[in-house]
Structure formats: C-alpha cells, structure tokens
Amino acid sequence: MTIGIVGAGALGTLFADALGKVARVETLRRGGDPTRLSAARIVLVAVKTYDTVAALRPLRDVLATGAAIASLQNGLLQVGHIETALGPGRTILLAPTTEGATRHADGTVRRGGFGLTTVGTPAGSAGTDLGDALADLFRAAGLAAAVADPIEPHLWAKLVVNAAINPVTALAGRTNAHVLDHAPASVRAALLAREAAAVAAAAGVALPYADPVERVLDVARATASNRSSMLQDLDRGRPTEIEAINGEIVRLGRSLGVPTPENERALDEVRRAAGA
Ligand code: KPL
C-alpha cells in the first residue's frame, strides 16, 4: 500500500520514517509535485492546522478515487479544512496523536517519547475499513495505535492535553518535563486542562478519561524530552497553533457560557510571544 504524507515537519517526518519500514511512503513538501501522491491509498495530513487548505488544494484533481485522507492534526476543525480543500465526498479519517517529535538544529528529527494514535471516522460519515488498515499499519511500523468510534471525544482528549502542555512549555521555553518538574507550571497546566475539560463537558463530549489533569501529566511523562510543537514554532519564528487550541477553547467557552480565564491568558501571552 502506498501512503502519502502531506507535510515534512517534525511529526510528518516521524511518521514517514516509521511507515517507510512497512509501506511505500511518498511525502509532499511545500511546493512539491502533488502527482507523487496519485497512487496513495491513504494520505496522512501532518501540516499545521492553518496550512491545511493551501497544502491539500493541489491534490484536489490528483488523488485516486477512494483514497482516504487521515488527519494527524491538532484542533477540532480538520474535516471542514479538508472538505474546503478537496471538495465533499472524500473518505476522511481523524487520527489524533500524542506522538511527539522534535526537529533538532542539525535538521534531524527525534521521537520525543512514545504516544498513542487513535484512528476513527468523523461522526455521520460512511464507514470504511481503511481506519483499521491504517491502525494495523501504524502498529506494524512500531507506533502504538487504537481505533475508536466515535472519534470526536479523542480529538477533544488531545485538545485538552495540547491546551495544557503547549502554551506552558512554549512560554517557558522548556521541554514537556517542565509541566512535571516545575510546580507553578504544573498548577497552570492543571487549570488550563480543567477549563478545557469543562468546555468539553458543556459541549456534550464525554472525554475518554476520568481526570484531565492526570491525563496531561501522563502525556507529559511519556513525552518528557519533547519540545512541544508550539515551542518549536516559537523557536523558529513560525505562527503557532494557539488559535486552534486555546483559542478554540475560549471561543467555545464563550458560546457555551463556560468561563476560561486561564485559557484566555495563555492565548494572549502566546499571541504576544509570537509577535501577533
Ligand atoms: O501534541 C503534542 C505537541 O507538542 O503538540 C504533545 C503530545 C504535547 C507532545 O509534545
């Protein structure tokens, strides 16, 4: 099976390297030739949320009929972005992941611990057996994977973790271990996670864990040596995903009447740190 990967950042490279051992992998970099992905059965999307439409648009007339698009991305807006870029009627899989990868100064990418990738189809979409096939492939490549239906609680589960770990580590300039080792960072991460979980509950989402703070600490432990994606974005002077993560919590919190002062503060501070 040929797997396409859109995006050659740290996460895309981690998946390309792992899957390259068990499948044929074609990576599409920014400005690359989209026809490289014409034989792909599954296309993994590993670009930043705000780059999705521009990165996928060139594939609109290139992808094979029946090819599935599987998003590894953060946030909640993946399906809309994919449909905007490729049109309706595509087979879409969502694959939120707690794998962490850091690109070092010499350009190499190192896995920052061990995460779990959960694969499923968005609510209301037609069933496909490609989700099971993708999870099997991940496992064959040495990446822990699960299949879940519905997948939305797992997108939220990842959002809560990102809302807590990413701004705290990005603002401190420290690896994910900071959330465990530095008491004020642990307190702040816990406040962020609790607010995000309260928004999830108000949105009618049952998170797949009982204690969001414990979950954040578990992921921080499993990815302790990783520099969070938000920290790597700030390091490189790139836009961060703060709007899709804490920004989304704040926006939904407002519309659902859930106060999110800690997420608002994180949103504000990361925007300022990024010079926005
Ligand atoms: O998803 C991540 C990220 O950095 O965006 C975690 C799981 C927090 C790993 O660093």
PDB file of C-alpha atoms and ligand atoms in Angstrom:
ATOM      1  CA  MET A   1       0.000   0.000   0.000  1.00  0.00           C
ATOM      2  CA  THR A   2       1.283   3.489  -0.812  1.00  0.00           C
ATOM      3  CA  ILE A   3       0.914   6.054   1.943  1.00  0.00           C
ATOM      4  CA  GLY A   4       1.116   9.741   1.129  1.00  0.00           C
ATOM      5  CA  ILE A   5       2.218  12.235   3.762  1.00  0.00           C
ATOM      6  CA  VAL A   6       1.473  15.926   3.373  1.00  0.00           C
ATOM      7  CA  GLY A   7       3.943  17.913   5.435  1.00  0.00           C
ATOM      8  CA  ALA A   8       7.604  17.321   6.188  1.00  0.00           C
ATOM      9  CA  GLY A   9       7.730  18.920   9.635  1.00  0.00           C
ATOM     10  CA  ALA A  10       8.810  17.011  12.734  1.00  0.00           C
ATOM     11  CA  LEU A  11       5.589  14.973  13.071  1.00  0.00           C
ATOM     12  CA  GLY A  12       5.310  14.200   9.345  1.00  0.00           C
ATOM     13  CA  THR A  13       8.936  13.070   9.293  1.00  0.00           C
ATOM     14  CA  LEU A  14       8.453  10.838  12.342  1.00  0.00           C
ATOM     15  CA  PHE A  15       5.506   9.079  10.656  1.00  0.00           C
ATOM     16  CA  ALA A  16       7.276   8.917   7.270  1.00  0.00           C
ATOM     17  CA  ASP A  17      10.367   7.320   8.827  1.00  0.00           C
ATOM     18  CA  ALA A  18       8.332   4.774  10.801  1.00  0.00           C
ATOM     19  CA  LEU A  19       5.907   3.874   7.987  1.00  0.00           C
ATOM     20  CA  GLY A  20       8.716   3.738   5.431  1.00  0.00           C
ATOM     21  CA  LYS A  21       9.789   0.448   7.058  1.00  0.00           C
ATOM     22  CA  VAL A  22       6.482  -1.280   6.236  1.00  0.00           C
ATOM     23  CA  ALA A  23       4.967   0.594   3.272  1.00  0.00           C
ATOM     24  CA  ARG A  24       5.861   2.732   0.313  1.00  0.00           C
ATOM     25  CA  VAL A  25       5.754   6.341   1.511  1.00  0.00           C
ATOM     26  CA  GLU A  26       5.577   9.471  -0.641  1.00  0.00           C
ATOM     27  CA  THR A  27       5.947  12.809   1.126  1.00  0.00           C
ATOM     28  CA  LEU A  28       4.583  16.039  -0.316  1.00  0.00           C
ATOM     29  CA  ARG A  29       6.563  19.058   0.852  1.00  0.00           C
ATOM     30  CA  ARG A  30       5.514  22.652   0.367  1.00  0.00           C
ATOM     31  CA  GLY A  31       5.836  23.469  -3.357  1.00  0.00           C
ATOM     32  CA  GLY A  32       6.461  19.778  -4.230  1.00  0.00           C
ATOM     33  CA  ASP A  33       4.926  17.784  -7.085  1.00  0.00           C
ATOM     34  CA  PRO A  34       1.413  16.659  -5.977  1.00  0.00           C
ATOM     35  CA  THR A  35       1.313  13.834  -8.558  1.00  0.00           C
ATOM     36  CA  ARG A  36       3.737  11.922  -6.322  1.00  0.00           C
ATOM     37  CA  LEU A  37       0.662  11.101  -4.233  1.00  0.00           C
ATOM     38  CA  SER A  38      -1.532   9.929  -7.112  1.00  0.00           C
ATOM     39  CA  ALA A  39      -1.156   6.259  -6.127  1.00  0.00           C
ATOM     40  CA  ALA A  40      -1.655   6.821  -2.404  1.00  0.00           C
ATOM     41  CA  ARG A  41      -4.411   4.749  -0.779  1.00  0.00           C
ATOM     42  CA  ILE A  42      -4.238   6.819   2.406  1.00  0.00           C
ATOM     43  CA  VAL A  43      -2.892  10.366   2.677  1.00  0.00           C
ATOM     44  CA  LEU A  44      -1.786  11.498   6.124  1.00  0.00           C
ATOM     45  CA  VAL A  45      -2.086  15.220   6.799  1.00  0.00           C
ATOM     46  CA  ALA A  46       0.694  16.470   9.059  1.00  0.00           C
ATOM     47  CA  VAL A  47       0.809  20.193   8.333  1.00  0.00           C
ATOM     48  CA  LYS A  48      -0.160  22.897  10.819  1.00  0.00           C
ATOM     49  CA  THR A  49      -3.919  23.430  11.031  1.00  0.00           C
ATOM     50  CA  TYR A  50      -3.683  26.885   9.454  1.00  0.00           C
ATOM     51  CA  ASP A  51      -1.783  25.464   6.433  1.00  0.00           C
ATOM     52  CA  THR A  52      -4.238  22.646   5.689  1.00  0.00           C
ATOM     53  CA  VAL A  53      -6.273  24.179   2.880  1.00  0.00           C
ATOM     54  CA  ALA A  54      -3.250  25.517   0.988  1.00  0.00           C
ATOM     55  CA  ALA A  55      -1.321  22.251   1.424  1.00  0.00           C
ATOM     56  CA  LEU A  56      -4.176  19.979   0.271  1.00  0.00           C
ATOM     57  CA  ARG A  57      -5.612  22.087  -2.554  1.00  0.00           C
ATOM     58  CA  PRO A  58      -3.015  20.906  -5.128  1.00  0.00           C
ATOM     59  CA  LEU A  59      -4.199  17.316  -4.532  1.00  0.00           C
ATOM     60  CA  ARG A  60      -7.797  18.052  -5.495  1.00  0.00           C
ATOM     61  CA  ASP A  61      -7.538  16.626  -9.016  1.00  0.00           C
ATOM     62  CA  VAL A  62      -4.711  14.241  -8.282  1.00  0.00           C
ATOM     63  CA  LEU A  63      -5.860  11.827  -5.607  1.00  0.00           C
ATOM     64  CA  ALA A  64      -7.098   8.373  -6.608  1.00  0.00           C
ATOM     65  CA  THR A  65     -10.836   7.738  -6.304  1.00  0.00           C
ATOM     66  CA  GLY A  66     -11.419   6.155  -2.913  1.00  0.00           C
ATOM     67  CA  ALA A  67      -8.191   7.439  -1.377  1.00  0.00           C
ATOM     68  CA  ALA A  68      -8.681   8.295   2.295  1.00  0.00           C
ATOM     69  CA  ILE A  69      -7.413  11.487   3.907  1.00  0.00           C
ATOM     70  CA  ALA A  70      -6.291  10.949   7.507  1.00  0.00           C
ATOM     71  CA  SER A  71      -5.566  13.980   9.663  1.00  0.00           C
ATOM     72  CA  LEU A  72      -2.951  13.721  12.418  1.00  0.00           C
ATOM     73  CA  GLN A  73      -3.568  17.345  13.255  1.00  0.00           C
ATOM     74  CA  ASN A  74      -4.496  19.234  16.384  1.00  0.00           C
ATOM     75  CA  GLY A  75      -7.768  21.054  16.979  1.00  0.00           C
ATOM     76  CA  LEU A  76     -11.361  20.343  16.010  1.00  0.00           C
ATOM     77  CA  LEU A  77     -11.670  21.825  12.526  1.00  0.00           C
ATOM     78  CA  GLN A  78      -9.943  19.176  10.395  1.00  0.00           C
ATOM     79  CA  VAL A  79     -12.998  17.949   8.453  1.00  0.00           C
ATOM     80  CA  GLY A  80     -14.007  21.463   7.368  1.00  0.00           C
ATOM     81  CA  HIS A  81     -10.478  22.255   6.238  1.00  0.00           C
ATOM     82  CA  ILE A  82     -10.172  19.010   4.253  1.00  0.00           C
ATOM     83  CA  GLU A  83     -13.550  19.488   2.559  1.00  0.00           C
ATOM     84  CA  THR A  84     -12.729  23.107   1.723  1.00  0.00           C
ATOM     85  CA  ALA A  85      -9.520  21.972   0.034  1.00  0.00           C
ATOM     86  CA  LEU A  86     -10.670  18.773  -1.683  1.00  0.00           C
ATOM     87  CA  GLY A  87     -14.420  19.127  -2.023  1.00  0.00           C
ATOM     88  CA  PRO A  88     -17.157  16.985  -0.466  1.00  0.00           C
ATOM     89  CA  GLY A  89     -17.476  13.209  -0.675  1.00  0.00           C
ATOM     90  CA  ARG A  90     -13.946  12.247   0.349  1.00  0.00           C
ATOM     91  CA  THR A  91     -13.240   9.442   2.766  1.00  0.00           C
ATOM     92  CA  ILE A  92     -11.912  11.208   5.846  1.00  0.00           C
ATOM     93  CA  LEU A  93     -10.223   9.661   8.865  1.00  0.00           C
ATOM     94  CA  LEU A  94      -9.228  11.512  12.009  1.00  0.00           C
ATOM     95  CA  ALA A  95      -6.110  10.296  13.771  1.00  0.00           C
ATOM     96  CA  PRO A  96      -5.298  12.474  16.784  1.00  0.00           C
ATOM     97  CA  THR A  97      -1.882  11.521  18.120  1.00  0.00           C
ATOM     98  CA  THR A  98       0.102  12.094  21.268  1.00  0.00           C
ATOM     99  CA  GLU A  99       3.335  11.173  19.468  1.00  0.00           C
ATOM    100  CA  GLY A 100       5.840  13.974  19.902  1.00  0.00           C
ATOM    101  CA  ALA A 101       8.786  14.715  17.639  1.00  0.00           C
ATOM    102  CA  THR A 102      11.446  17.393  17.843  1.00  0.00           C
ATOM    103  CA  ARG A 103      13.495  18.693  14.928  1.00  0.00           C
ATOM    104  CA  HIS A 104      16.986  19.486  16.163  1.00  0.00           C
ATOM    105  CA  ALA A 105      19.325  22.212  14.922  1.00  0.00           C
ATOM    106  CA  ASP A 106      21.145  19.742  12.602  1.00  0.00           C
ATOM    107  CA  GLY A 107      17.808  19.011  10.865  1.00  0.00           C
ATOM    108  CA  THR A 108      17.355  15.522  12.311  1.00  0.00           C
ATOM    109  CA  VAL A 109      14.022  14.574  13.852  1.00  0.00           C
ATOM    110  CA  ARG A 110      13.907  12.629  17.097  1.00  0.00           C
ATOM    111  CA  ARG A 111      10.914  10.955  18.658  1.00  0.00           C
ATOM    112  CA  GLY A 112      10.287  12.724  21.976  1.00  0.00           C
ATOM    113  CA  GLY A 113       8.829   9.756  23.814  1.00  0.00           C
ATOM    114  CA  PHE A 114       6.001   7.412  22.998  1.00  0.00           C
ATOM    115  CA  GLY A 115       2.451   8.391  22.237  1.00  0.00           C
ATOM    116  CA  LEU A 116      -0.749   6.818  21.003  1.00  0.00           C
ATOM    117  CA  THR A 117      -2.508   7.499  17.724  1.00  0.00           C
ATOM    118  CA  THR A 118      -6.270   6.893  17.712  1.00  0.00           C
ATOM    119  CA  VAL A 119      -7.979   6.426  14.355  1.00  0.00           C
ATOM    120  CA  GLY A 120     -11.656   6.814  13.506  1.00  0.00           C
ATOM    121  CA  THR A 121     -14.165   8.294  11.085  1.00  0.00           C
ATOM    122  CA  PRO A 122     -15.920  11.615  11.775  1.00  0.00           C
ATOM    123  CA  ALA A 123     -19.469  11.438  13.127  1.00  0.00           C
ATOM    124  CA  GLY A 124     -22.047  10.987  10.391  1.00  0.00           C
ATOM    125  CA  SER A 125     -19.634   9.773   7.712  1.00  0.00           C
ATOM    126  CA  ALA A 126     -19.887   6.469   5.863  1.00  0.00           C
ATOM    127  CA  GLY A 127     -17.946   3.576   7.373  1.00  0.00           C
ATOM    128  CA  THR A 128     -14.635   2.482   5.892  1.00  0.00           C
ATOM    129  CA  ASP A 129     -12.278  -0.362   6.696  1.00  0.00           C
ATOM    130  CA  LEU A 130      -9.324   1.909   5.982  1.00  0.00           C
ATOM    131  CA  GLY A 131      -9.290   3.060   9.630  1.00  0.00           C
ATOM    132  CA  ASP A 132      -8.499  -0.494  10.781  1.00  0.00           C
ATOM    133  CA  ALA A 133      -5.973  -0.857   7.955  1.00  0.00           C
ATOM    134  CA  LEU A 134      -4.246   2.370   8.992  1.00  0.00           C
ATOM    135  CA  ALA A 135      -4.120   1.407  12.677  1.00  0.00           C
ATOM    136  CA  ASP A 136      -2.645  -2.003  11.693  1.00  0.00           C
ATOM    137  CA  LEU A 137      -0.039  -0.246   9.589  1.00  0.00           C
ATOM    138  CA  PHE A 138       0.887   2.089  12.445  1.00  0.00           C
ATOM    139  CA  ARG A 139       1.336  -0.904  14.748  1.00  0.00           C
ATOM    140  CA  ALA A 140       3.426  -2.764  12.175  1.00  0.00           C
ATOM    141  CA  ALA A 141       5.617   0.360  11.999  1.00  0.00           C
ATOM    142  CA  GLY A 142       6.088   0.331  15.792  1.00  0.00           C
ATOM    143  CA  LEU A 143       3.653   3.151  16.558  1.00  0.00           C
ATOM    144  CA  ALA A 144       1.006   2.468  19.208  1.00  0.00           C
ATOM    145  CA  ALA A 145      -2.449   2.784  17.659  1.00  0.00           C
ATOM    146  CA  ALA A 146      -6.083   2.285  18.566  1.00  0.00           C
ATOM    147  CA  VAL A 147      -9.352   2.505  16.648  1.00  0.00           C
ATOM    148  CA  ALA A 148     -12.241   4.466  18.152  1.00  0.00           C
ATOM    149  CA  ASP A 149     -15.818   5.185  17.219  1.00  0.00           C
ATOM    150  CA  PRO A 150     -16.856   7.899  17.780  1.00  0.00           C
ATOM    151  CA  ILE A 151     -13.516   9.659  17.280  1.00  0.00           C
ATOM    152  CA  GLU A 152     -14.618  13.150  18.390  1.00  0.00           C
ATOM    153  CA  PRO A 153     -14.034  12.525  22.132  1.00  0.00           C
ATOM    154  CA  HIS A 154     -10.443  11.630  21.213  1.00  0.00           C
ATOM    155  CA  LEU A 155      -9.988  14.874  19.277  1.00  0.00           C
ATOM    156  CA  TRP A 156     -11.164  16.660  22.392  1.00  0.00           C
ATOM    157  CA  ALA A 157      -8.927  14.483  24.553  1.00  0.00           C
ATOM    158  CA  LYS A 158      -5.953  15.656  22.522  1.00  0.00           C
ATOM    159  CA  LEU A 159      -7.167  19.270  22.546  1.00  0.00           C
ATOM    160  CA  VAL A 160      -7.317  19.282  26.356  1.00  0.00           C
ATOM    161  CA  VAL A 161      -3.744  17.912  26.547  1.00  0.00           C
ATOM    162  CA  ASN A 162      -2.447  20.423  23.987  1.00  0.00           C
ATOM    163  CA  ALA A 163      -4.259  23.317  25.704  1.00  0.00           C
ATOM    164  CA  ALA A 164      -2.376  22.494  28.897  1.00  0.00           C
ATOM    165  CA  ILE A 165       1.103  21.400  27.763  1.00  0.00           C
ATOM    166  CA  ASN A 166       1.727  23.521  24.683  1.00  0.00           C
ATOM    167  CA  PRO A 167       1.370  27.118  25.940  1.00  0.00           C
ATOM    168  CA  VAL A 168       3.035  26.357  29.286  1.00  0.00           C
ATOM    169  CA  THR A 169       6.124  24.793  27.666  1.00  0.00           C
ATOM    170  CA  ALA A 170       6.196  27.310  24.791  1.00  0.00           C
ATOM    171  CA  LEU A 171       6.117  30.320  27.137  1.00  0.00           C
ATOM    172  CA  ALA A 172       8.769  28.778  29.414  1.00  0.00           C
ATOM    173  CA  GLY A 173      10.998  27.633  26.541  1.00  0.00           C
ATOM    174  CA  ARG A 174      11.275  24.193  28.167  1.00  0.00           C
ATOM    175  CA  THR A 175      10.576  20.571  27.239  1.00  0.00           C
ATOM    176  CA  ASN A 176       7.359  18.822  28.280  1.00  0.00           C
ATOM    177  CA  ALA A 177       9.088  17.692  31.504  1.00  0.00           C
ATOM    178  CA  HIS A 178       8.622  21.279  32.738  1.00  0.00           C
ATOM    179  CA  VAL A 179       4.947  20.540  33.362  1.00  0.00           C
ATOM    180  CA  LEU A 180       6.039  17.817  35.806  1.00  0.00           C
ATOM    181  CA  ASP A 181       9.144  19.385  37.354  1.00  0.00           C
ATOM    182  CA  HIS A 182       8.138  22.981  37.968  1.00  0.00           C
ATOM    183  CA  ALA A 183       5.305  23.446  40.460  1.00  0.00           C
ATOM    184  CA  PRO A 184       3.865  26.706  39.026  1.00  0.00           C
ATOM    185  CA  ALA A 185       3.862  25.119  35.549  1.00  0.00           C
ATOM    186  CA  SER A 186       2.012  22.067  36.902  1.00  0.00           C
ATOM    187  CA  VAL A 187      -0.569  24.326  38.550  1.00  0.00           C
ATOM    188  CA  ARG A 188      -1.055  26.348  35.388  1.00  0.00           C
ATOM    189  CA  ALA A 189      -1.333  23.239  33.192  1.00  0.00           C
ATOM    190  CA  ALA A 190      -3.926  21.810  35.593  1.00  0.00           C
ATOM    191  CA  LEU A 191      -6.024  24.997  35.438  1.00  0.00           C
ATOM    192  CA  LEU A 192      -5.860  25.016  31.635  1.00  0.00           C
ATOM    193  CA  ALA A 193      -6.824  21.333  31.441  1.00  0.00           C
ATOM    194  CA  ARG A 194      -9.753  21.698  33.869  1.00  0.00           C
ATOM    195  CA  GLU A 195     -11.175  24.665  31.965  1.00  0.00           C
ATOM    196  CA  ALA A 196     -10.818  22.823  28.637  1.00  0.00           C
ATOM    197  CA  ALA A 197     -12.488  19.733  30.101  1.00  0.00           C
ATOM    198  CA  ALA A 198     -15.351  21.895  31.423  1.00  0.00           C
ATOM    199  CA  VAL A 199     -15.890  23.261  27.905  1.00  0.00           C
ATOM    200  CA  ALA A 200     -15.858  19.694  26.531  1.00  0.00           C
ATOM    201  CA  ALA A 201     -18.491  18.668  29.101  1.00  0.00           C
ATOM    202  CA  ALA A 202     -20.653  21.690  28.234  1.00  0.00           C
ATOM    203  CA  ALA A 203     -20.357  20.721  24.550  1.00  0.00           C
ATOM    204  CA  GLY A 204     -21.731  17.281  25.450  1.00  0.00           C
ATOM    205  CA  VAL A 205     -18.431  15.463  24.923  1.00  0.00           C
ATOM    206  CA  ALA A 206     -17.538  12.582  27.245  1.00  0.00           C
ATOM    207  CA  LEU A 207     -13.750  12.600  27.436  1.00  0.00           C
ATOM    208  CA  PRO A 208     -12.187   9.127  27.283  1.00  0.00           C
ATOM    209  CA  TYR A 209     -10.532   9.630  30.698  1.00  0.00           C
ATOM    210  CA  ALA A 210     -11.852  10.479  34.146  1.00  0.00           C
ATOM    211  CA  ASP A 211      -9.223  13.016  35.198  1.00  0.00           C
ATOM    212  CA  PRO A 212      -7.949  15.512  32.614  1.00  0.00           C
ATOM    213  CA  VAL A 213      -5.095  16.643  34.864  1.00  0.00           C
ATOM    214  CA  GLU A 214      -3.822  13.077  35.314  1.00  0.00           C
ATOM    215  CA  ARG A 215      -4.028  12.626  31.553  1.00  0.00           C
ATOM    216  CA  VAL A 216      -1.952  15.761  30.948  1.00  0.00           C
ATOM    217  CA  LEU A 217       0.677  14.548  33.417  1.00  0.00           C
ATOM    218  CA  ASP A 218       0.720  11.084  31.789  1.00  0.00           C
ATOM    219  CA  VAL A 219       1.342  12.595  28.340  1.00  0.00           C
ATOM    220  CA  ALA A 220       3.991  14.948  29.751  1.00  0.00           C
ATOM    221  CA  ARG A 221       5.717  11.917  31.320  1.00  0.00           C
ATOM    222  CA  ALA A 222       5.515   9.895  28.097  1.00  0.00           C
ATOM    223  CA  THR A 223       6.897  12.798  26.022  1.00  0.00           C
ATOM    224  CA  ALA A 224       9.096  14.405  28.713  1.00  0.00           C
ATOM    225  CA  SER A 225      12.074  15.086  26.437  1.00  0.00           C
ATOM    226  CA  ASN A 226       9.965  16.561  23.636  1.00  0.00           C
ATOM    227  CA  ARG A 227       9.826  20.235  22.829  1.00  0.00           C
ATOM    228  CA  SER A 228       6.119  20.820  22.246  1.00  0.00           C
ATOM    229  CA  SER A 229       5.081  21.742  18.718  1.00  0.00           C
ATOM    230  CA  MET A 230       4.149  25.235  19.962  1.00  0.00           C
ATOM    231  CA  LEU A 231       7.588  25.722  21.469  1.00  0.00           C
ATOM    232  CA  GLN A 232       9.219  24.574  18.217  1.00  0.00           C
ATOM    233  CA  ASP A 233       7.029  27.056  16.316  1.00  0.00           C
ATOM    234  CA  LEU A 234       8.104  29.929  18.580  1.00  0.00           C
ATOM    235  CA  ASP A 235      11.752  28.797  18.309  1.00  0.00           C
ATOM    236  CA  ARG A 236      11.537  29.035  14.525  1.00  0.00           C
ATOM    237  CA  GLY A 237       9.542  32.271  14.413  1.00  0.00           C
ATOM    238  CA  ARG A 238       6.587  30.460  12.749  1.00  0.00           C
ATOM    239  CA  PRO A 239       2.913  31.035  13.519  1.00  0.00           C
ATOM    240  CA  THR A 240       1.724  28.812  16.367  1.00  0.00           C
ATOM    241  CA  GLU A 241      -1.490  26.772  16.608  1.00  0.00           C
ATOM    242  CA  ILE A 242      -2.632  28.768  19.648  1.00  0.00           C
ATOM    243  CA  GLU A 243      -5.820  29.917  17.839  1.00  0.00           C
ATOM    244  CA  ALA A 244      -6.814  26.309  17.007  1.00  0.00           C
ATOM    245  CA  ILE A 245      -6.036  25.105  20.536  1.00  0.00           C
ATOM    246  CA  ASN A 246      -6.590  27.563  23.403  1.00  0.00           C
ATOM    247  CA  GLY A 247      -8.346  29.987  21.033  1.00  0.00           C
ATOM    248  CA  GLU A 248     -10.917  27.307  20.239  1.00  0.00           C
ATOM    249  CA  ILE A 249     -11.449  26.561  23.949  1.00  0.00           C
ATOM    250  CA  VAL A 250     -12.003  30.272  24.643  1.00  0.00           C
ATOM    251  CA  ARG A 251     -14.352  30.693  21.670  1.00  0.00           C
ATOM    252  CA  LEU A 252     -16.454  27.633  22.538  1.00  0.00           C
ATOM    253  CA  GLY A 253     -16.359  28.509  26.240  1.00  0.00           C
ATOM    254  CA  ARG A 254     -17.876  31.904  25.445  1.00  0.00           C
ATOM    255  CA  SER A 255     -20.622  30.430  23.296  1.00  0.00           C
ATOM    256  CA  LEU A 256     -21.433  27.772  25.937  1.00  0.00           C
ATOM    257  CA  GLY A 257     -21.205  30.097  28.937  1.00  0.00           C
ATOM    258  CA  VAL A 258     -18.123  28.416  30.460  1.00  0.00           C
ATOM    259  CA  PRO A 259     -15.515  30.824  31.848  1.00  0.00           C
ATOM    260  CA  THR A 260     -11.994  30.151  30.575  1.00  0.00           C
ATOM    261  CA  PRO A 261      -9.789  32.876  32.118  1.00  0.00           C
ATOM    262  CA  GLU A 262      -6.613  30.773  32.174  1.00  0.00           C
ATOM    263  CA  ASN A 263      -7.002  29.821  28.502  1.00  0.00           C
ATOM    264  CA  GLU A 264      -7.642  33.492  27.650  1.00  0.00           C
ATOM    265  CA  ARG A 265      -4.448  34.461  29.432  1.00  0.00           C
ATOM    266  CA  ALA A 266      -2.451  31.729  27.644  1.00  0.00           C
ATOM    267  CA  LEU A 267      -3.943  32.815  24.302  1.00  0.00           C
ATOM    268  CA  ASP A 268      -2.948  36.377  24.976  1.00  0.00           C
ATOM    269  CA  GLU A 269       0.577  35.570  26.149  1.00  0.00           C
ATOM    270  CA  VAL A 270       1.377  33.209  23.274  1.00  0.00           C
ATOM    271  CA  ARG A 271      -0.013  35.722  20.751  1.00  0.00           C
ATOM    272  CA  ARG A 272       2.323  38.343  22.257  1.00  0.00           C
ATOM    273  CA  ALA A 273       5.284  35.936  22.361  1.00  0.00           C
ATOM    274  CA  ALA A 274       4.700  35.180  18.675  1.00  0.00           C
ATOM    275  CA  GLY A 275       4.548  38.900  17.930  1.00  0.00           C
ATOM    276  CA  ALA A 276       0.935  38.713  16.781  1.00  0.00           C
TER     277      ALA A 276
HETATM  278  O1  KPL B   1       0.967  17.063  20.728  1.00  0.00           O
HETATM  279  C1  KPL B   1       1.919  17.463  21.319  1.00  0.00           C
HETATM  280  C2  KPL B   1       2.512  18.719  20.809  1.00  0.00           C
HETATM  281  O2  KPL B   1       3.649  19.041  21.118  1.00  0.00           O
HETATM  282  O3  KPL B   1       1.804  19.408  20.028  1.00  0.00           O
HETATM  283  C3  KPL B   1       2.383  16.782  22.568  1.00  0.00           C
HETATM  284  C4  KPL B   1       1.610  15.482  22.751  1.00  0.00           C
HETATM  285  C5  KPL B   1       2.125  17.693  23.733  1.00  0.00           C
HETATM  286  C6  KPL B   1       3.799  16.347  22.519  1.00  0.00           C
HETATM  287  O4  KPL B   1       4.715  17.368  22.625  1.00  0.00           O
END
